[in-house]
Tab-separated table of C-alpha atoms in Angstrom:
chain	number	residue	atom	x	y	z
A	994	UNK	CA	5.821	-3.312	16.203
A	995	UNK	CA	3.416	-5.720	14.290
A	996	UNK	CA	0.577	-7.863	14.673
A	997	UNK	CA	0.026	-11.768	12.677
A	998	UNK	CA	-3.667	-12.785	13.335
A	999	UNK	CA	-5.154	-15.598	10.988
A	1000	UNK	CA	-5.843	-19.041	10.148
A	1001	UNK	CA	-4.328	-21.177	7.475
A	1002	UNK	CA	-6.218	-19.799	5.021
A	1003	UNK	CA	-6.117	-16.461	5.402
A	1004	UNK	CA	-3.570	-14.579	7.428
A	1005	UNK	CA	-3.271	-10.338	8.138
A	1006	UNK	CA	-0.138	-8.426	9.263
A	1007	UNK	CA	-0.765	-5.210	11.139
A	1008	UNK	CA	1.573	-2.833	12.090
A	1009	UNK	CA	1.596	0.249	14.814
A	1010	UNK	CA	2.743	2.816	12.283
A	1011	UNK	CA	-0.746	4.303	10.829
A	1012	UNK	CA	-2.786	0.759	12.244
A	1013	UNK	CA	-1.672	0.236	8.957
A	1014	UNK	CA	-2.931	-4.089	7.368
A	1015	UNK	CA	0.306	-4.557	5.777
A	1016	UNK	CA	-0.020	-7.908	4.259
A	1017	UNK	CA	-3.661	-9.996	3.632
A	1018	UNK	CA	-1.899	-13.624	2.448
A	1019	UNK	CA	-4.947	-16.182	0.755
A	1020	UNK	CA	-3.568	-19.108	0.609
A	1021	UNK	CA	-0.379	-17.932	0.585
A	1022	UNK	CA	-0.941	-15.215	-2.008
A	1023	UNK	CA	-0.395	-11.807	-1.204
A	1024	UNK	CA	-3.407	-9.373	-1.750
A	1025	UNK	CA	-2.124	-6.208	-0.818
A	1026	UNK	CA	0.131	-4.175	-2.653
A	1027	UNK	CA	3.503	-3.602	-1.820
A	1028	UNK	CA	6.122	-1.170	-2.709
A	1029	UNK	CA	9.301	-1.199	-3.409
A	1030	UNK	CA	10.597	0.545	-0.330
A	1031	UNK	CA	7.849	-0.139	1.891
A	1032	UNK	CA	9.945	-0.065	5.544
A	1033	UNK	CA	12.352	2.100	4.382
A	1034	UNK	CA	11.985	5.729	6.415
A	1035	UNK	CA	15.584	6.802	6.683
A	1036	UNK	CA	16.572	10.122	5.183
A	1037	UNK	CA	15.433	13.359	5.134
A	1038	UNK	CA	11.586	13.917	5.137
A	1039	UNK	CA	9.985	15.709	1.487
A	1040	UNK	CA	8.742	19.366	1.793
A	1041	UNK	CA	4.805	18.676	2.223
A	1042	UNK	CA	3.027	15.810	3.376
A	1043	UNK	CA	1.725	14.857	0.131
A	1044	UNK	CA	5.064	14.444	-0.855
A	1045	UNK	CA	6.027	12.793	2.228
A	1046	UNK	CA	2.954	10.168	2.247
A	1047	UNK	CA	4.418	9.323	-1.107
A	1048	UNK	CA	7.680	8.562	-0.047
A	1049	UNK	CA	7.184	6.564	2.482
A	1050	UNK	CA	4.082	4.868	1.077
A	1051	UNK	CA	4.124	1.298	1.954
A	1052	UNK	CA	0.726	0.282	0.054
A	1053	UNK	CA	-1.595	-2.023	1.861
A	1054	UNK	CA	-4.480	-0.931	4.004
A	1055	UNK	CA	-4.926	2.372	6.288
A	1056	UNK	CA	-7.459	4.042	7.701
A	1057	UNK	CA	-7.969	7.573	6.153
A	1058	UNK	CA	-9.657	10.019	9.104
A	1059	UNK	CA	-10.610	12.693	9.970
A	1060	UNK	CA	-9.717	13.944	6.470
A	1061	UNK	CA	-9.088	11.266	3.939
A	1062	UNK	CA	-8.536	13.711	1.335
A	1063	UNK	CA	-5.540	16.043	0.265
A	1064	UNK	CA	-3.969	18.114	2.838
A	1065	UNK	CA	-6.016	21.327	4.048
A	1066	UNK	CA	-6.175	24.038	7.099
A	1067	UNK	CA	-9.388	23.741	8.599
A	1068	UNK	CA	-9.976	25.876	11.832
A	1069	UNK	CA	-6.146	26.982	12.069
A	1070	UNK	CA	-5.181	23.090	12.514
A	1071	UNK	CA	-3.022	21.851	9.739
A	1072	UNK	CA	-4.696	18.256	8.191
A	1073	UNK	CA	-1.716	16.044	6.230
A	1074	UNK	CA	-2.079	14.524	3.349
A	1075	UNK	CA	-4.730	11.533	4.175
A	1076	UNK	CA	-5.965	12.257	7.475
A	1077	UNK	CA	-3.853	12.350	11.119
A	1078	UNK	CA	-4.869	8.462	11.503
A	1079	UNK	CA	-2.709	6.946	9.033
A	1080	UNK	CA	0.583	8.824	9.917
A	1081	UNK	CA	0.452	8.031	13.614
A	1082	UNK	CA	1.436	4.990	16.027
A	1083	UNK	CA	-1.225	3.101	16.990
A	1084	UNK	CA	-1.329	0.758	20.186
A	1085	UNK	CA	-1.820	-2.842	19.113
A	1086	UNK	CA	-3.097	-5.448	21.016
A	1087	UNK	CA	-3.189	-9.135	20.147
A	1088	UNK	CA	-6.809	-10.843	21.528
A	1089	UNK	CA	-6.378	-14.663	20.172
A	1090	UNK	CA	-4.813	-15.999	17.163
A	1091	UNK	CA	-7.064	-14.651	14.673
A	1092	UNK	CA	-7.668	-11.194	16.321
A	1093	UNK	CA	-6.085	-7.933	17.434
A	1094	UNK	CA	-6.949	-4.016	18.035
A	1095	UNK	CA	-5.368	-1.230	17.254
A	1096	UNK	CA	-6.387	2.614	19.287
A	1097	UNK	CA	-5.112	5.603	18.409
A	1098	UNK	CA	-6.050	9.206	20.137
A	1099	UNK	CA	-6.001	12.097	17.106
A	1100	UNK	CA	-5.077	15.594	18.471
A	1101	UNK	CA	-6.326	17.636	15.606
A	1102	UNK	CA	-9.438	16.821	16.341
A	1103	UNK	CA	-10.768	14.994	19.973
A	1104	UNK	CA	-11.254	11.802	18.560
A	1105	UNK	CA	-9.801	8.371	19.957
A	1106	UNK	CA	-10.564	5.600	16.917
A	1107	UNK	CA	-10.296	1.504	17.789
A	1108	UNK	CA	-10.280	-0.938	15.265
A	1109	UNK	CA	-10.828	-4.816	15.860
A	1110	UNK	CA	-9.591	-6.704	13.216
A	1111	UNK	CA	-10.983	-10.444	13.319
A	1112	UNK	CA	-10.153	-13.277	10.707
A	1113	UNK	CA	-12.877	-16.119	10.583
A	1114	UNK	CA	-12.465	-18.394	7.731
A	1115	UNK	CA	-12.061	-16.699	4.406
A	1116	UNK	CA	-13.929	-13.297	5.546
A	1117	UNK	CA	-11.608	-10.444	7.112
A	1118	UNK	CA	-13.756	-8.307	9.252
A	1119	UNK	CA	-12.442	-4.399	10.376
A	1120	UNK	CA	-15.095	-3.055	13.097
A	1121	UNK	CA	-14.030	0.402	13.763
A	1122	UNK	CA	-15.559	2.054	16.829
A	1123	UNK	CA	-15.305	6.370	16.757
A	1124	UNK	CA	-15.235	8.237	19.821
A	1125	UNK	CA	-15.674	12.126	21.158
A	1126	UNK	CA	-13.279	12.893	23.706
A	1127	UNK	CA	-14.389	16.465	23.520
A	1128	UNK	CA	-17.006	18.511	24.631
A	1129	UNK	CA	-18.471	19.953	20.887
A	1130	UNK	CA	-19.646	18.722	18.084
A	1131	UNK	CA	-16.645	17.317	15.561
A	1132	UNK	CA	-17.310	17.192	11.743
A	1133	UNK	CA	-15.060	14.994	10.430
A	1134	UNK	CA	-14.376	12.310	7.066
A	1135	UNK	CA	-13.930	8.809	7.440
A	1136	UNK	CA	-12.088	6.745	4.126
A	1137	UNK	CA	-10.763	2.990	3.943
A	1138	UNK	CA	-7.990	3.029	1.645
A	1139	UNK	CA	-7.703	-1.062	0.934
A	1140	UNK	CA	-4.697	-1.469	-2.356
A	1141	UNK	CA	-4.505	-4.484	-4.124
A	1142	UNK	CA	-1.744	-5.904	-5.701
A	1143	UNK	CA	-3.343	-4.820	-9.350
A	1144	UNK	CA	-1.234	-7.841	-11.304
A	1145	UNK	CA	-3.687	-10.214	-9.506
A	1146	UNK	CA	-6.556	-8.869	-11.627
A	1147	UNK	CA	-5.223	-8.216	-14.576
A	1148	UNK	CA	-7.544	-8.523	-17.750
A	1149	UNK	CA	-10.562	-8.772	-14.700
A	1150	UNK	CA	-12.960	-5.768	-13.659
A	1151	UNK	CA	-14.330	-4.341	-10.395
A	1152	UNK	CA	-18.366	-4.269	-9.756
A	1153	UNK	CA	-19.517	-1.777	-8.016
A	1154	UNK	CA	-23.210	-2.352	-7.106
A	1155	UNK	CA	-23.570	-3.974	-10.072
A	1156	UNK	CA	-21.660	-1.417	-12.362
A	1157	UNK	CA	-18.494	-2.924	-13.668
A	1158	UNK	CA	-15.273	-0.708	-13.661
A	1159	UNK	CA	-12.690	-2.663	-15.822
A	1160	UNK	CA	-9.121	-2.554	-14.655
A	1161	UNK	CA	-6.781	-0.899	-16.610
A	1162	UNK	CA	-3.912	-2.591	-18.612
A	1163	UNK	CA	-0.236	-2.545	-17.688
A	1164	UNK	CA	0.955	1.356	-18.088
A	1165	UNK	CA	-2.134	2.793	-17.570
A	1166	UNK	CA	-4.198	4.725	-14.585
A	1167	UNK	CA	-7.210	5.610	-14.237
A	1168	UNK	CA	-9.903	6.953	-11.414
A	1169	UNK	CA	-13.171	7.010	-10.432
A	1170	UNK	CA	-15.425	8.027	-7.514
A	1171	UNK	CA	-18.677	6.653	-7.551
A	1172	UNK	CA	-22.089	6.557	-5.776
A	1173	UNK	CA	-22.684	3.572	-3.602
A	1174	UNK	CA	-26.311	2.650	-3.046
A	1175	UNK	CA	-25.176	-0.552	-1.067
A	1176	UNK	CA	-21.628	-0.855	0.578
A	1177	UNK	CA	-20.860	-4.105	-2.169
A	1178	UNK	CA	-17.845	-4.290	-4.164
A	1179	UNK	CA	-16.554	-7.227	-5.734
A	1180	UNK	CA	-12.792	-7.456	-7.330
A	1181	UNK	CA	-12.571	-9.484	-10.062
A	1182	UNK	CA	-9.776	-11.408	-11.618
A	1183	UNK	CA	-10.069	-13.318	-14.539
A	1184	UNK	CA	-8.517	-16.577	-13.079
A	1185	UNK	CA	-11.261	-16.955	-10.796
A	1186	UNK	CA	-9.936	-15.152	-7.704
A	1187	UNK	CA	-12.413	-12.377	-6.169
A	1188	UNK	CA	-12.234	-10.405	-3.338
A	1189	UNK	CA	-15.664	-8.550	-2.083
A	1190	UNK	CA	-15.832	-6.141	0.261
A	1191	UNK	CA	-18.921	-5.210	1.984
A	1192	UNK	CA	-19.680	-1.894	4.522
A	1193	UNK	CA	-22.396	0.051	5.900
A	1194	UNK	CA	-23.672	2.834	2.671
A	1195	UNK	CA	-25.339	4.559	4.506
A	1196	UNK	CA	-21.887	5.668	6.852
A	1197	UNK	CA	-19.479	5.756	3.531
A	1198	UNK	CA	-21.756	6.652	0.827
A	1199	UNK	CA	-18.968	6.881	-1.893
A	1200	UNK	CA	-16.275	4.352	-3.202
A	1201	UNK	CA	-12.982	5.546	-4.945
A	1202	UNK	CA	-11.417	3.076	-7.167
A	1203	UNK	CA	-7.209	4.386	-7.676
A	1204	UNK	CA	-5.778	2.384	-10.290
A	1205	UNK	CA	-1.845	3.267	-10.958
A	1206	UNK	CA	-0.376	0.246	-13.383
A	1207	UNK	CA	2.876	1.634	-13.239
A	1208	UNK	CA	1.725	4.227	-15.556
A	1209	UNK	CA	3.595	7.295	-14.078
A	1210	UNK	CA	7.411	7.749	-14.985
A	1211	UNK	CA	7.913	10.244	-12.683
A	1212	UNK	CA	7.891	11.137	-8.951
A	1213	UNK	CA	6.556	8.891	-6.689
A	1214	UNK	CA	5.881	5.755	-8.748
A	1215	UNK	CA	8.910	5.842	-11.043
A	1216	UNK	CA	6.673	3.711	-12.759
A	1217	UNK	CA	7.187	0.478	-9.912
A	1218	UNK	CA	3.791	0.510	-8.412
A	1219	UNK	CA	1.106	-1.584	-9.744
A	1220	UNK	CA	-1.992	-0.795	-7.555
A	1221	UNK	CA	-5.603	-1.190	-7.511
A	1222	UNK	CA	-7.271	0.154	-4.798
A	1223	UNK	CA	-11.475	0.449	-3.564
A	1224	UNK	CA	-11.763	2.737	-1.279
A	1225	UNK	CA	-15.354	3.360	0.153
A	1226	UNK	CA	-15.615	6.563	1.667
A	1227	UNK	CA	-17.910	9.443	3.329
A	1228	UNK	CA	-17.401	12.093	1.019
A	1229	UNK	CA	-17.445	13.121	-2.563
A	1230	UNK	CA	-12.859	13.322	-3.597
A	1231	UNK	CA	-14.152	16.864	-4.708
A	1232	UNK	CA	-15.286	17.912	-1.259
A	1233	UNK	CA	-14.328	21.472	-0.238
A	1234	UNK	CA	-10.738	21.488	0.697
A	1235	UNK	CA	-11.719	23.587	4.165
A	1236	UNK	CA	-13.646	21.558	5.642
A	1237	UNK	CA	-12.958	17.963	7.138
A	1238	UNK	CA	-15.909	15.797	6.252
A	1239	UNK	CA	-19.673	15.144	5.958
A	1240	UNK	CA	-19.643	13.179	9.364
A	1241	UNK	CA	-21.322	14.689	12.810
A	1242	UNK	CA	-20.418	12.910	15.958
A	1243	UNK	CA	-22.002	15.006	19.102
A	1244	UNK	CA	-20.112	15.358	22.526
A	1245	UNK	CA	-19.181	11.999	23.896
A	1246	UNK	CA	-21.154	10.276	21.250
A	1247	UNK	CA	-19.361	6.883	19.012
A	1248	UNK	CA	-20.209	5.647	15.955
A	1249	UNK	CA	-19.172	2.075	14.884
A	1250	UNK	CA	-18.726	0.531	11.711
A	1251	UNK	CA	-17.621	-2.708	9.772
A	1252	UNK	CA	-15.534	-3.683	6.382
A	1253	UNK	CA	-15.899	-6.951	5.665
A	1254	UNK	CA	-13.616	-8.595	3.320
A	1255	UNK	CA	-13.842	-12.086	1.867
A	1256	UNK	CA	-11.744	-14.183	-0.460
A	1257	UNK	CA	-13.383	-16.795	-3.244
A	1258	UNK	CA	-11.746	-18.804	-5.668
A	1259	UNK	CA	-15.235	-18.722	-8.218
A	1260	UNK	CA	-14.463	-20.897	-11.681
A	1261	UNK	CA	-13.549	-18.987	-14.570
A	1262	UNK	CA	-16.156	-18.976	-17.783
């Protein structure tokens, strides 16, 4: 099942498997990237779900909870690759033309997540609402995991708070996790197209920027993934593989949040 909310400028695609934002079209140009065999599921699943994320890997944008990190154990309940969020089917429901939800209930930990997705204009907004079910206290990571298309900003540079991260050229990767004083990130091709994002800091604290130009020859990018991704998170991507996050939500509690993205055209110098 999937989801088309938008106006004639900018238009989303969201689908039920992992509430994933398959497609972000700006004017017709696709932001997001996507694989080669995005879809394609058949055959037999990969030993691990690192390995199995990675096959199946569609790009575009998922939500990475309650651990957005590599897979882990933590109180005898087994954590895949990413967090339970993205590998599950979410229940979508369209609201108007230019807006839809998605809810999903997690069962390795009590939490049910909604996210409102809401196009107005040029600005994309993802307000995600997280709620105990249970009767404890549930630590737990939170991560957006938004991939561009990296060929759109080729030559061009991401600011982070001011600091610029260039992108990589063609055949190379590169990573970095940085310190986010404000949630403001800014993606910046040298044509003149710019996406920013903006969150709440003070919730995801961090940003990850994954850049993989179709630098690795082997297993899973063979090298036919060109990606760019900004991925503000709660959590340092060396936090201790036992535990799930540096997030508290008490008994019954929810915490709510919003990703704002926006699309400029600004004129090249």
């Amino acid at each position: 099942m999937n989801l088309h909310i938008g106006t004639e400028r900018l238009r989303a695609e969201i689908l039920a498997d992992g509430g994933c934002i398959a497609s972000i079209l700006a004017d017709g140009r696709e932001l997001l990237l996507r694989t080669p065999w995005a879809g394609l599921d058949d055959g037999a699943p990969m030993t691990g779900s690192a390995a199995e994320w990675h096959r199946r890997y569609r790009g575009g944008w998922h939500l990475l909870l309650p651990r957005p990190l590599g897979p882990a154990t933590v109180g005898g309940i087994a954590q895949p690759f990413h967090g339970e969020a993205a590998w599950r089917k979410w229940r979508l429901e369209q609201i108007s033309a230019t807006a839809c939800q998605a809810q999903v209930l997690l069962r390795s930990v009590p939490l049910t997540v909604d996210r409102t997705m809401d196009i107005r204009d040029g600005e994309l907004r993802v307000t995600t609402t997280v709620r105990n079910e249970g009767p404890a206290e549930v630590r737990f990571g939170w991560a957006e995991h938004p991939a561009f298309d990296a060929g759109l900003f080729d030559g061009g540079r991401v600011d982070l708070d001011g600091k610029d991260v260039p992108v990589v050229p063609l055949g190379a990767g590169a990573f970095e996790d940085r310190s986010m004083s404000t949630g403001r990130a800014s993606v910046l091709g040298p044509d003149g197209l710019a996406v920013d994002l903006r969150w709440d800091a003070a919730l995801l604290g961090r940003a990850y920027v994954w850049q993989e130009r179709r630098a690795t020859t082997g297993f899973p990018w063979y090298p036919a993934a060109d990606a760019l991704a900004v991925e503000p998170a709660s959590q340092p991507h060396d936090h201790p593989g036992d535990d799930l996050g540096t997030l508290t939500l008490a008994a019954a509690a929810e915490l709510t949040s919003t990703v704002t993205l926006t699309v400029h055209t600004r004129p090249t110098v």
